[in-house]
């Protein structure tokens, strides 16, 4: 059975009895867009001038941190204080190192060559 909304009379009554509202609540437009998984959840750290910049980054669980090495040939490493992650042990002078952090927590790390270079990754 097809109900035409334009009519009045018994058709409208049937519509009312059936609890059907033609063109009732207008369909909401596409305004909702949740944060895309995997997107926009990374942080960048620059390894330069004997420092990690910024020294503290926060990412959501499953997010990624990308370190970029650019210190004029001075080698640095990204080494977890608790050895849960680390870049090449002999240091990097260029390029990037990246890691995905699946579990929430605070991850302290340092540079094996320059003990004063210390920073943290916080995963929420
Ligand atoms: Cu270093």
PDB file of C-alpha atoms and ligand atoms in Angstrom:
ATOM      1  CA  UNK A   1       0.000   0.000   0.000  1.00  0.00           C
ATOM      2  CA  UNK A   2       1.292   3.359  -1.022  1.00  0.00           C
ATOM      3  CA  UNK A   3       0.359   6.462   0.928  1.00  0.00           C
ATOM      4  CA  UNK A   4       0.583   9.777  -0.845  1.00  0.00           C
ATOM      5  CA  UNK A   5       1.287  12.624   1.465  1.00  0.00           C
ATOM      6  CA  UNK A   6      -0.302  15.255  -0.689  1.00  0.00           C
ATOM      7  CA  UNK A   7      -3.819  13.976  -0.124  1.00  0.00           C
ATOM      8  CA  UNK A   8      -6.155  14.857   2.620  1.00  0.00           C
ATOM      9  CA  UNK A   9      -9.094  12.853   3.840  1.00  0.00           C
ATOM     10  CA  UNK A  10      -9.041   9.225   4.738  1.00  0.00           C
ATOM     11  CA  UNK A  11      -5.496   8.855   3.606  1.00  0.00           C
ATOM     12  CA  UNK A  12      -4.390  11.377   6.187  1.00  0.00           C
ATOM     13  CA  UNK A  13      -6.394   9.504   8.795  1.00  0.00           C
ATOM     14  CA  UNK A  14      -4.718   6.260   7.900  1.00  0.00           C
ATOM     15  CA  UNK A  15      -1.384   7.967   8.111  1.00  0.00           C
ATOM     16  CA  UNK A  16      -2.266   9.241  11.551  1.00  0.00           C
ATOM     17  CA  UNK A  17      -3.438   5.841  12.718  1.00  0.00           C
ATOM     18  CA  UNK A  18      -0.344   4.169  11.464  1.00  0.00           C
ATOM     19  CA  UNK A  19       1.752   6.697  13.271  1.00  0.00           C
ATOM     20  CA  UNK A  20       3.513   7.519  10.096  1.00  0.00           C
ATOM     21  CA  UNK A  21       4.525  11.083   9.525  1.00  0.00           C
ATOM     22  CA  UNK A  22       5.346  11.808   5.954  1.00  0.00           C
ATOM     23  CA  UNK A  23       8.266  14.115   5.794  1.00  0.00           C
ATOM     24  CA  UNK A  24       8.381  14.121   9.576  1.00  0.00           C
ATOM     25  CA  UNK A  25      11.626  15.018  11.181  1.00  0.00           C
ATOM     26  CA  UNK A  26      13.693  16.392   8.368  1.00  0.00           C
ATOM     27  CA  UNK A  27      16.708  14.287   7.719  1.00  0.00           C
ATOM     28  CA  UNK A  28      19.706  15.884   9.315  1.00  0.00           C
ATOM     29  CA  UNK A  29      22.391  16.999   6.996  1.00  0.00           C
ATOM     30  CA  UNK A  30      25.843  15.512   7.073  1.00  0.00           C
ATOM     31  CA  UNK A  31      27.295  17.646   9.793  1.00  0.00           C
ATOM     32  CA  UNK A  32      28.714  15.014  12.069  1.00  0.00           C
ATOM     33  CA  UNK A  33      32.147  13.661  11.365  1.00  0.00           C
ATOM     34  CA  UNK A  34      34.026  11.920  14.114  1.00  0.00           C
ATOM     35  CA  UNK A  35      37.790  12.083  14.275  1.00  0.00           C
ATOM     36  CA  UNK A  36      39.066   9.708  11.688  1.00  0.00           C
ATOM     37  CA  UNK A  37      40.919   6.808  13.256  1.00  0.00           C
ATOM     38  CA  UNK A  38      44.585   6.890  12.580  1.00  0.00           C
ATOM     39  CA  UNK A  39      44.457  10.421  11.296  1.00  0.00           C
ATOM     40  CA  UNK A  40      45.602  13.465  13.169  1.00  0.00           C
ATOM     41  CA  UNK A  41      46.943  11.393  16.024  1.00  0.00           C
ATOM     42  CA  UNK A  42      50.623  11.822  15.448  1.00  0.00           C
ATOM     43  CA  UNK A  43      53.171  14.161  16.949  1.00  0.00           C
ATOM     44  CA  UNK A  44      56.395  15.462  15.479  1.00  0.00           C
ATOM     45  CA  UNK A  45      59.602  16.029  17.421  1.00  0.00           C
ATOM     46  CA  UNK A  46      62.589  17.827  15.977  1.00  0.00           C
ATOM     47  CA  UNK A  47      66.006  16.590  17.076  1.00  0.00           C
ATOM     48  CA  UNK A  48      68.213  19.621  16.690  1.00  0.00           C
ATOM     49  CA  UNK A  49      70.551  21.862  18.660  1.00  0.00           C
ATOM     50  CA  UNK A  50      71.179  19.079  21.175  1.00  0.00           C
ATOM     51  CA  UNK A  51      67.542  18.986  22.153  1.00  0.00           C
ATOM     52  CA  UNK A  52      64.232  17.297  21.520  1.00  0.00           C
ATOM     53  CA  UNK A  53      61.692  19.918  20.528  1.00  0.00           C
ATOM     54  CA  UNK A  54      59.118  19.879  21.957  1.00  0.00           C
ATOM     55  CA  UNK A  55      60.443  17.993  24.955  1.00  0.00           C
ATOM     56  CA  UNK A  56      56.998  16.675  25.808  1.00  0.00           C
ATOM     57  CA  UNK A  57      54.339  15.483  23.413  1.00  0.00           C
ATOM     58  CA  UNK A  58      50.954  13.913  24.038  1.00  0.00           C
ATOM     59  CA  UNK A  59      49.194  11.549  21.675  1.00  0.00           C
ATOM     60  CA  UNK A  60      46.156   9.293  21.916  1.00  0.00           C
ATOM     61  CA  UNK A  61      46.680   5.556  22.278  1.00  0.00           C
ATOM     62  CA  UNK A  62      47.517   4.163  18.890  1.00  0.00           C
ATOM     63  CA  UNK A  63      49.069   7.448  17.858  1.00  0.00           C
ATOM     64  CA  UNK A  64      52.494   7.889  16.376  1.00  0.00           C
ATOM     65  CA  UNK A  65      55.501  10.032  17.139  1.00  0.00           C
ATOM     66  CA  UNK A  66      57.897  10.963  14.366  1.00  0.00           C
ATOM     67  CA  UNK A  67      61.358  12.260  15.240  1.00  0.00           C
ATOM     68  CA  UNK A  68      63.232  14.194  12.593  1.00  0.00           C
ATOM     69  CA  UNK A  69      67.014  14.308  12.927  1.00  0.00           C
ATOM     70  CA  UNK A  70      68.535  17.534  11.699  1.00  0.00           C
ATOM     71  CA  UNK A  71      71.517  18.672  13.729  1.00  0.00           C
ATOM     72  CA  UNK A  72      74.216  19.363  11.207  1.00  0.00           C
ATOM     73  CA  UNK A  73      75.752  15.919  11.305  1.00  0.00           C
ATOM     74  CA  UNK A  74      75.721  15.474  15.064  1.00  0.00           C
ATOM     75  CA  UNK A  75      74.371  11.984  15.747  1.00  0.00           C
ATOM     76  CA  UNK A  76      71.527  11.507  18.171  1.00  0.00           C
ATOM     77  CA  UNK A  77      69.400   8.623  19.269  1.00  0.00           C
ATOM     78  CA  UNK A  78      65.892   8.231  20.603  1.00  0.00           C
ATOM     79  CA  UNK A  79      66.300   5.735  23.415  1.00  0.00           C
ATOM     80  CA  UNK A  80      63.605   4.777  25.872  1.00  0.00           C
ATOM     81  CA  UNK A  81      64.652   5.092  29.501  1.00  0.00           C
ATOM     82  CA  UNK A  82      63.091   1.685  30.053  1.00  0.00           C
ATOM     83  CA  UNK A  83      64.247   0.157  26.778  1.00  0.00           C
ATOM     84  CA  UNK A  84      60.771  -0.269  25.349  1.00  0.00           C
ATOM     85  CA  UNK A  85      61.723   1.514  22.158  1.00  0.00           C
ATOM     86  CA  UNK A  86      64.712   3.082  20.526  1.00  0.00           C
ATOM     87  CA  UNK A  87      66.189   4.236  17.266  1.00  0.00           C
ATOM     88  CA  UNK A  88      69.395   2.933  15.725  1.00  0.00           C
ATOM     89  CA  UNK A  89      71.952   2.480  18.535  1.00  0.00           C
ATOM     90  CA  UNK A  90      74.743   4.120  16.596  1.00  0.00           C
ATOM     91  CA  UNK A  91      72.790   7.302  16.180  1.00  0.00           C
ATOM     92  CA  UNK A  92      71.143   9.122  13.346  1.00  0.00           C
ATOM     93  CA  UNK A  93      72.273  12.338  11.734  1.00  0.00           C
ATOM     94  CA  UNK A  94      69.396  12.721   9.315  1.00  0.00           C
ATOM     95  CA  UNK A  95      66.106  11.204   8.366  1.00  0.00           C
ATOM     96  CA  UNK A  96      63.363  10.191  10.717  1.00  0.00           C
ATOM     97  CA  UNK A  97      62.495   7.622  13.335  1.00  0.00           C
ATOM     98  CA  UNK A  98      58.912   6.851  14.178  1.00  0.00           C
ATOM     99  CA  UNK A  99      57.038   4.682  16.597  1.00  0.00           C
ATOM    100  CA  UNK A 100      53.402   3.871  17.280  1.00  0.00           C
ATOM    101  CA  UNK A 101      52.374   3.850  20.940  1.00  0.00           C
ATOM    102  CA  UNK A 102      49.513   1.471  21.580  1.00  0.00           C
ATOM    103  CA  UNK A 103      49.304   1.621  25.367  1.00  0.00           C
ATOM    104  CA  UNK A 104      48.576   4.684  27.514  1.00  0.00           C
ATOM    105  CA  UNK A 105      51.356   5.804  29.771  1.00  0.00           C
ATOM    106  CA  UNK A 106      54.279   8.152  30.089  1.00  0.00           C
ATOM    107  CA  UNK A 107      57.363   7.176  28.165  1.00  0.00           C
ATOM    108  CA  UNK A 108      60.585   8.931  29.084  1.00  0.00           C
ATOM    109  CA  UNK A 109      63.431   8.823  26.603  1.00  0.00           C
ATOM    110  CA  UNK A 110      66.853  10.300  26.072  1.00  0.00           C
ATOM    111  CA  UNK A 111      69.744  10.469  23.658  1.00  0.00           C
ATOM    112  CA  UNK A 112      72.484   7.919  24.228  1.00  0.00           C
ATOM    113  CA  UNK A 113      75.132  10.405  23.127  1.00  0.00           C
ATOM    114  CA  UNK A 114      73.962  13.397  25.106  1.00  0.00           C
ATOM    115  CA  UNK A 115      72.522  12.438  28.500  1.00  0.00           C
ATOM    116  CA  UNK A 116      71.206  15.940  28.994  1.00  0.00           C
ATOM    117  CA  UNK A 117      68.839  15.386  26.078  1.00  0.00           C
ATOM    118  CA  UNK A 118      65.706  14.120  27.808  1.00  0.00           C
ATOM    119  CA  UNK A 119      62.055  14.190  26.853  1.00  0.00           C
ATOM    120  CA  UNK A 120      58.788  12.349  27.278  1.00  0.00           C
ATOM    121  CA  UNK A 121      55.935  10.960  25.253  1.00  0.00           C
ATOM    122  CA  UNK A 122      52.584  10.834  27.016  1.00  0.00           C
ATOM    123  CA  UNK A 123      50.016   8.445  25.601  1.00  0.00           C
ATOM    124  CA  UNK A 124      46.416   8.891  26.720  1.00  0.00           C
TER     125      UNK A 124
HETATM  126 CU1  LIG B   1      72.119  13.545  21.106  1.00  0.00          CU
END
